[in-house]
CSV table of C-alpha atoms in Angstrom, one decimal:
chain,number,residue,atom,x,y,z
A,28,MET,CA,60.1,-19.6,6.2
A,29,SER,CA,60.4,-17.9,9.5
A,30,ILE,CA,61.8,-21.5,10.8
A,31,GLN,CA,64.2,-21.6,8.0
A,32,ARG,CA,65.7,-17.7,9.0
A,33,PHE,CA,65.6,-18.3,12.6
A,34,THR,CA,67.5,-21.4,12.4
A,35,ALA,CA,70.2,-19.8,9.9
A,36,ALA,CA,70.7,-17.2,12.3
A,37,HIS,CA,70.9,-19.5,15.5
A,38,GLU,CA,73.4,-21.9,13.2
A,39,LEU,CA,75.4,-18.3,12.5
A,40,GLY,CA,75.8,-17.4,16.4
A,41,HIS,CA,77.2,-20.8,17.0
A,42,CYS,CA,80.2,-19.9,14.2
A,43,LEU,CA,80.5,-16.6,15.6
A,44,LEU,CA,80.4,-17.6,19.5
A,45,ASN,CA,82.9,-20.1,18.6
A,46,HIS,CA,80.6,-23.4,20.0
A,47,GLN,CA,81.6,-26.9,19.7
A,48,PRO,CA,80.2,-28.4,16.6
A,49,SER,CA,76.7,-29.8,17.4
A,50,LEU,CA,74.2,-31.6,15.1
A,51,ASP,CA,70.3,-30.7,15.5
A,52,ASP,CA,67.6,-32.7,14.3
A,53,GLU,CA,64.3,-31.6,13.2
A,54,ALA,CA,62.7,-32.0,16.3
A,55,SER,CA,65.0,-29.9,18.5
A,56,ILE,CA,64.7,-27.3,16.0
A,57,LEU,CA,60.8,-27.0,15.9
A,58,ARG,CA,60.9,-27.3,20.2
A,59,ARG,CA,63.2,-24.3,20.1
A,60,MET,CA,60.5,-22.1,18.3
A,61,PRO,CA,60.3,-19.9,20.3
A,62,ALA,CA,59.0,-19.6,23.6
A,63,ASN,CA,58.6,-23.5,24.6
A,64,PHE,CA,62.7,-24.7,24.2
A,65,ASP,CA,64.2,-26.2,27.4
A,66,PRO,CA,67.8,-26.7,26.5
A,67,GLY,CA,68.6,-28.2,30.1
A,68,HIS,CA,72.2,-27.6,30.7
A,69,ASP,CA,73.1,-26.7,26.8
A,70,TYR,CA,74.1,-23.2,27.5
A,71,GLN,CA,75.6,-22.9,23.7
A,72,GLU,CA,72.1,-23.4,22.6
A,73,VAL,CA,70.8,-20.9,24.5
A,74,GLU,CA,73.9,-18.4,23.4
A,75,ALA,CA,72.5,-19.1,19.7
A,76,ASP,CA,69.2,-18.6,21.0
A,77,ALA,CA,69.7,-15.3,22.0
A,78,PHE,CA,72.2,-14.5,18.9
A,79,ALA,CA,69.7,-14.9,16.7
A,80,VAL,CA,66.6,-12.9,18.4
A,81,ALA,CA,69.1,-9.9,18.7
A,82,PHE,CA,70.1,-10.6,15.0
A,83,LEU,CA,66.5,-11.2,13.6
A,84,MET,CA,65.1,-8.4,15.9
A,85,PRO,CA,67.4,-5.7,17.2
A,86,LYS,CA,65.5,-3.1,19.3
A,87,TRP,CA,66.8,-0.3,16.3
A,88,LEU,CA,64.9,-2.6,13.8
A,89,LEU,CA,61.7,-2.6,15.7
A,90,ALA,CA,62.4,1.4,16.4
A,91,LEU,CA,62.5,1.7,12.4
A,92,HIS,CA,59.5,0.0,11.2
A,93,MET,CA,57.6,1.5,14.6
A,94,ARG,CA,58.6,5.0,12.9
A,95,ARG,CA,57.6,3.7,9.3
A,96,GLN,CA,54.4,2.5,10.5
A,97,ASN,CA,53.3,4.8,13.3
A,98,TRP,CA,53.3,2.3,15.5
A,99,THR,CA,53.4,2.8,19.2
A,100,VAL,CA,53.9,0.6,22.4
A,101,PRO,CA,49.9,0.7,23.1
A,102,ASP,CA,49.0,-0.6,19.2
A,103,PHE,CA,50.7,-4.0,20.6
A,104,ARG,CA,47.7,-4.7,22.4
A,105,ARG,CA,46.3,-5.5,19.0
A,106,ALA,CA,46.8,-9.1,17.6
A,107,ASN,CA,46.9,-7.6,13.8
A,108,VAL,CA,49.2,-5.1,14.5
A,109,ILE,CA,51.7,-8.0,15.9
A,110,TYR,CA,51.2,-10.2,13.0
A,111,GLN,CA,51.9,-7.3,10.5
A,112,PHE,CA,54.7,-6.7,12.5
A,113,SER,CA,56.2,-10.0,12.3
A,114,LEU,CA,55.4,-9.8,8.7
A,115,ARG,CA,57.9,-6.9,7.9
A,116,LEU,CA,60.7,-8.5,10.4
A,117,GLY,CA,60.4,-11.5,8.7
A,118,VAL,CA,59.8,-13.8,11.8
A,119,SER,CA,57.0,-16.0,13.1
A,120,TYR,CA,54.3,-14.2,15.3
A,121,GLU,CA,54.9,-16.2,18.5
A,122,ALA,CA,58.3,-15.2,18.0
A,123,LEU,CA,57.9,-11.4,18.0
A,124,CYS,CA,55.3,-11.7,21.0
A,125,TRP,CA,57.9,-13.3,23.1
A,126,THR,CA,60.5,-10.7,22.0
A,127,LEU,CA,58.4,-7.8,22.9
A,128,VAL,CA,58.1,-9.4,26.6
A,129,ARG,CA,62.0,-9.3,26.6
A,130,TYR,CA,62.4,-6.1,25.0
A,131,ARG,CA,59.8,-5.0,28.5
A,132,MET,CA,57.5,-3.7,25.7
A,133,ILE,CA,54.5,-5.9,26.8
A,134,ALA,CA,53.9,-8.0,29.7
A,135,ALA,CA,54.1,-11.7,29.6
A,136,LYS,CA,50.6,-12.2,30.6
A,137,GLN,CA,49.6,-9.7,27.4
A,138,ALA,CA,52.3,-12.2,25.1
A,139,ARG,CA,49.6,-15.1,26.2
A,140,GLU,CA,46.4,-13.1,25.4
A,141,LEU,CA,47.8,-12.1,22.1
A,142,LEU,CA,49.0,-15.9,21.4
A,143,GLN,CA,45.0,-17.2,21.8
A,144,THR,CA,44.5,-15.3,18.5
A,145,LYS,CA,46.0,-17.8,16.0
A,146,PRO,CA,47.5,-15.9,12.5
A,147,LYS,CA,44.6,-18.0,10.6
A,148,ALA,CA,41.8,-16.2,12.1
A,149,LEU,CA,43.8,-12.7,11.6
A,150,LYS,CA,44.3,-13.9,8.4
A,151,GLU,CA,40.8,-14.9,7.5
A,152,ALA,CA,39.6,-11.2,9.1
A,153,LEU,CA,41.8,-9.5,6.7
A,154,LEU,CA,40.4,-11.2,3.8
A,155,ALA,CA,37.1,-10.8,4.4
A,156,ASP,CA,34.4,-12.7,2.0
A,157,HIS,CA,37.5,-14.6,0.5
A,158,ARG,CA,38.4,-17.6,1.5
A,159,PRO,CA,41.6,-19.5,-0.8
A,160,THR,CA,42.1,-23.1,-0.8
A,161,ASN,CA,44.5,-22.7,2.3
A,162,TYR,CA,46.2,-20.6,4.8
A,163,ARG,CA,49.9,-21.9,4.6
A,164,GLY,CA,50.4,-18.0,2.8
A,165,ASP,CA,50.5,-15.1,4.8
A,166,VAL,CA,48.1,-12.2,4.0
A,167,TRP,CA,49.8,-8.6,4.1
A,168,LEU,CA,48.0,-5.5,4.6
A,169,LEU,CA,50.0,-2.9,2.8
A,170,THR,CA,49.6,1.1,2.7
A,171,GLU,CA,51.3,3.9,1.3
A,172,ARG,CA,53.4,3.5,4.3
A,173,ASP,CA,55.1,0.5,2.7
A,174,ALA,CA,56.5,2.9,-0.2
A,175,GLY,CA,59.9,2.0,-1.0
A,176,ALA,CA,59.8,-1.4,1.1
A,177,LEU,CA,61.6,-4.5,0.5
A,178,ILE,CA,58.4,-7.5,1.0
A,179,ASP,CA,60.3,-10.6,1.3
A,180,GLY,CA,57.0,-13.2,1.6
A,181,SER,CA,56.2,-16.4,-0.2
A,182,ARG,CA,54.5,-18.1,-2.9
A,183,ASN,CA,51.1,-18.4,-1.0
A,184,ASP,CA,50.9,-15.0,0.3
A,185,LEU,CA,48.2,-12.8,-0.6
A,186,PHE,CA,48.0,-8.8,-0.5
A,187,VAL,CA,45.4,-6.4,0.7
A,188,LEU,CA,46.2,-3.2,-0.3
A,189,LYS,CA,44.5,0.1,1.6
A,190,LEU,CA,45.3,3.2,-0.2
A,191,THR,CA,44.2,6.6,0.2
A,192,GLU,CA,41.9,7.5,-3.0
A,193,HIS,CA,41.5,11.6,-4.2
A,194,SER,CA,38.4,10.5,-6.4
A,195,ASN,CA,37.0,14.1,-5.8
A,196,GLY,CA,39.9,15.2,-8.1
A,197,GLY,CA,39.3,12.2,-10.6
A,198,TYR,CA,42.4,10.6,-9.7
A,199,LEU,CA,42.0,6.5,-9.0
A,200,TRP,CA,44.6,3.7,-8.5
A,201,ASN,CA,45.6,2.6,-12.0
A,202,ILE,CA,44.9,-1.4,-10.9
A,203,HIS,CA,45.5,-2.3,-14.6
A,204,GLN,CA,49.5,-1.8,-13.1
A,205,LEU,CA,48.5,-4.7,-10.6
A,206,GLN,CA,47.3,-7.4,-13.3
A,207,GLU,CA,49.9,-6.0,-15.9
A,208,SER,CA,52.7,-7.6,-13.0
A,209,GLY,CA,50.6,-10.9,-13.1
A,210,PHE,CA,48.4,-10.3,-10.0
A,211,ALA,CA,45.1,-11.9,-10.1
A,212,ILE,CA,42.6,-9.2,-8.5
A,213,VAL,CA,40.2,-11.3,-6.1
A,214,SER,CA,38.4,-7.9,-4.8
A,215,ASN,CA,38.5,-4.1,-5.7
A,216,GLU,CA,36.1,-2.0,-3.3
A,217,ILE,CA,36.0,1.7,-2.2
A,218,GLU,CA,35.9,1.4,1.7
A,219,ALA,CA,32.8,3.7,3.2
A,220,ILE,CA,34.5,6.4,5.2
A,221,GLU,CA,32.3,8.3,7.8
A,222,THR,CA,33.0,11.8,7.7
A,223,ASP,CA,31.3,15.3,8.1
A,224,SER,CA,33.2,16.7,5.0
A,225,VAL,CA,32.2,16.6,1.7
A,226,GLY,CA,35.1,15.8,-0.7
A,227,ASP,CA,37.3,14.0,1.2
A,228,PRO,CA,39.8,11.5,0.1
A,229,GLY,CA,38.0,7.8,0.2
A,230,ILE,CA,40.2,4.3,0.6
A,231,ARG,CA,40.8,2.3,-2.2
A,232,ARG,CA,40.8,-1.9,-0.5
A,233,VAL,CA,42.1,-4.2,-3.4
A,234,THR,CA,43.0,-7.8,-2.6
A,235,ALA,CA,45.3,-9.7,-4.6
A,236,MET,CA,46.7,-13.1,-5.7
A,237,PRO,CA,50.4,-12.7,-7.1
A,238,PRO,CA,52.0,-14.8,-9.9
A,239,GLU,CA,54.1,-17.8,-8.5
A,240,GLU,CA,57.5,-16.8,-7.4
A,241,TYR,CA,56.9,-13.1,-8.2
A,242,ARG,CA,60.3,-11.2,-7.8
A,243,GLY,CA,60.5,-7.8,-9.2
A,244,ARG,CA,59.6,-4.1,-9.1
A,245,LEU,CA,55.9,-3.3,-8.3
A,246,VAL,CA,54.5,0.3,-9.5
A,247,LEU,CA,51.4,1.6,-8.5
A,248,ASP,CA,49.9,5.5,-9.8
A,249,GLU,CA,47.0,7.4,-8.8
A,250,THR,CA,46.1,9.0,-12.1
A,251,ARG,CA,43.5,10.1,-13.8
A,252,PRO,CA,41.9,7.7,-16.2
A,253,TRP,CA,42.1,10.1,-19.1
A,254,ASP,CA,45.9,11.3,-18.6
A,255,HIS,CA,48.2,8.6,-17.0
A,256,ASN,CA,51.1,10.6,-17.5
A,257,GLN,CA,50.6,13.0,-14.7
A,258,SER,CA,50.3,11.1,-11.1
A,259,PHE,CA,49.3,12.9,-7.8
A,260,SER,CA,50.8,9.4,-5.8
A,261,ARG,CA,52.6,6.4,-6.4
A,262,LEU,CA,53.6,3.4,-4.6
A,263,GLU,CA,57.0,1.2,-5.2
A,264,LEU,CA,57.5,-1.8,-3.8
A,265,ASP,CA,60.2,-4.6,-4.1
A,266,LEU,CA,58.9,-7.9,-4.2
A,267,ASP,CA,60.6,-11.0,-3.7
A,268,LEU,CA,58.1,-14.1,-3.4
A,269,THR,CA,60.2,-17.1,-4.1
A,270,GLY,CA,59.4,-18.5,-0.8
A,271,PRO,CA,61.7,-20.8,1.7
A,272,GLU,CA,64.1,-22.9,0.3
A,273,GLY,CA,63.4,-26.3,-0.8
A,274,GLU,CA,65.4,-29.5,0.0
A,275,GLY,CA,69.1,-30.0,-1.1
A,276,LEU,CA,71.0,-26.8,-2.1
A,277,SER,CA,70.0,-23.8,-2.6
A,278,ARG,CA,68.8,-21.7,-4.6
A,279,ALA,CA,72.1,-19.6,-5.1
A,280,GLU,CA,73.7,-22.5,-5.0
A,281,ARG,CA,72.2,-24.3,-8.1
A,282,ARG,CA,72.4,-20.9,-10.0
A,283,ARG,CA,76.1,-20.6,-9.1
A,284,LEU,CA,76.5,-24.2,-10.1
A,285,LEU,CA,74.8,-23.6,-13.5
A,286,GLU,CA,76.6,-20.0,-14.3
A,287,ALA,CA,80.1,-22.5,-13.7
A,288,ALA,CA,78.8,-25.0,-16.1
């Protein structure tokens, strides 16, 4: 899906920059992603790529996610942070690494070191003991900091929810709400926290598999089991997991034609 997004932004760049018509085959599209592209003397392609990067990953958008997640530039030494950042931007892990280099937030050497860690290894680490049939989908790590966000993912994605739970006051996250929305619970546990205090909140860690092509609002409440009408906290997310476009007409075009019929 990240390749589809980048390609669409690239073609939009051609249009808005009034370039001469050109035709990209699949091989040239894949070569472009994102650091090894050698355009030769075709400066139209260079400009369109620069437009795509600025369109998909403007500095203000990076700053917005950094504030929301409380990430700072030193956090970009960690591959798992880069991976989760790339999911929220809707771009590939590699594309984000090289964009951070362009914005002088990390050095090229650091980007090459980050790229030694493959996304599959990051997915395996997040999923712990769970082993899906394949790793084509992404693995999202969601916390209360993602409240109100739109999660634009794919049908094969998995979700690890890591939520502060005030069980000392009798409040527990209502995991049944996940199941009622069609999610399958892969694991559900309390993470051990080393603390000297008594009665501190714990961390509820839930790994969930969504129903196929889920699209809608997910609401989770932290309530007392005997009183679901009063929430201590709530997590609301909008999810669109319809995934990348298939061959032929886009979903929007199909809907338009069906409505016209």
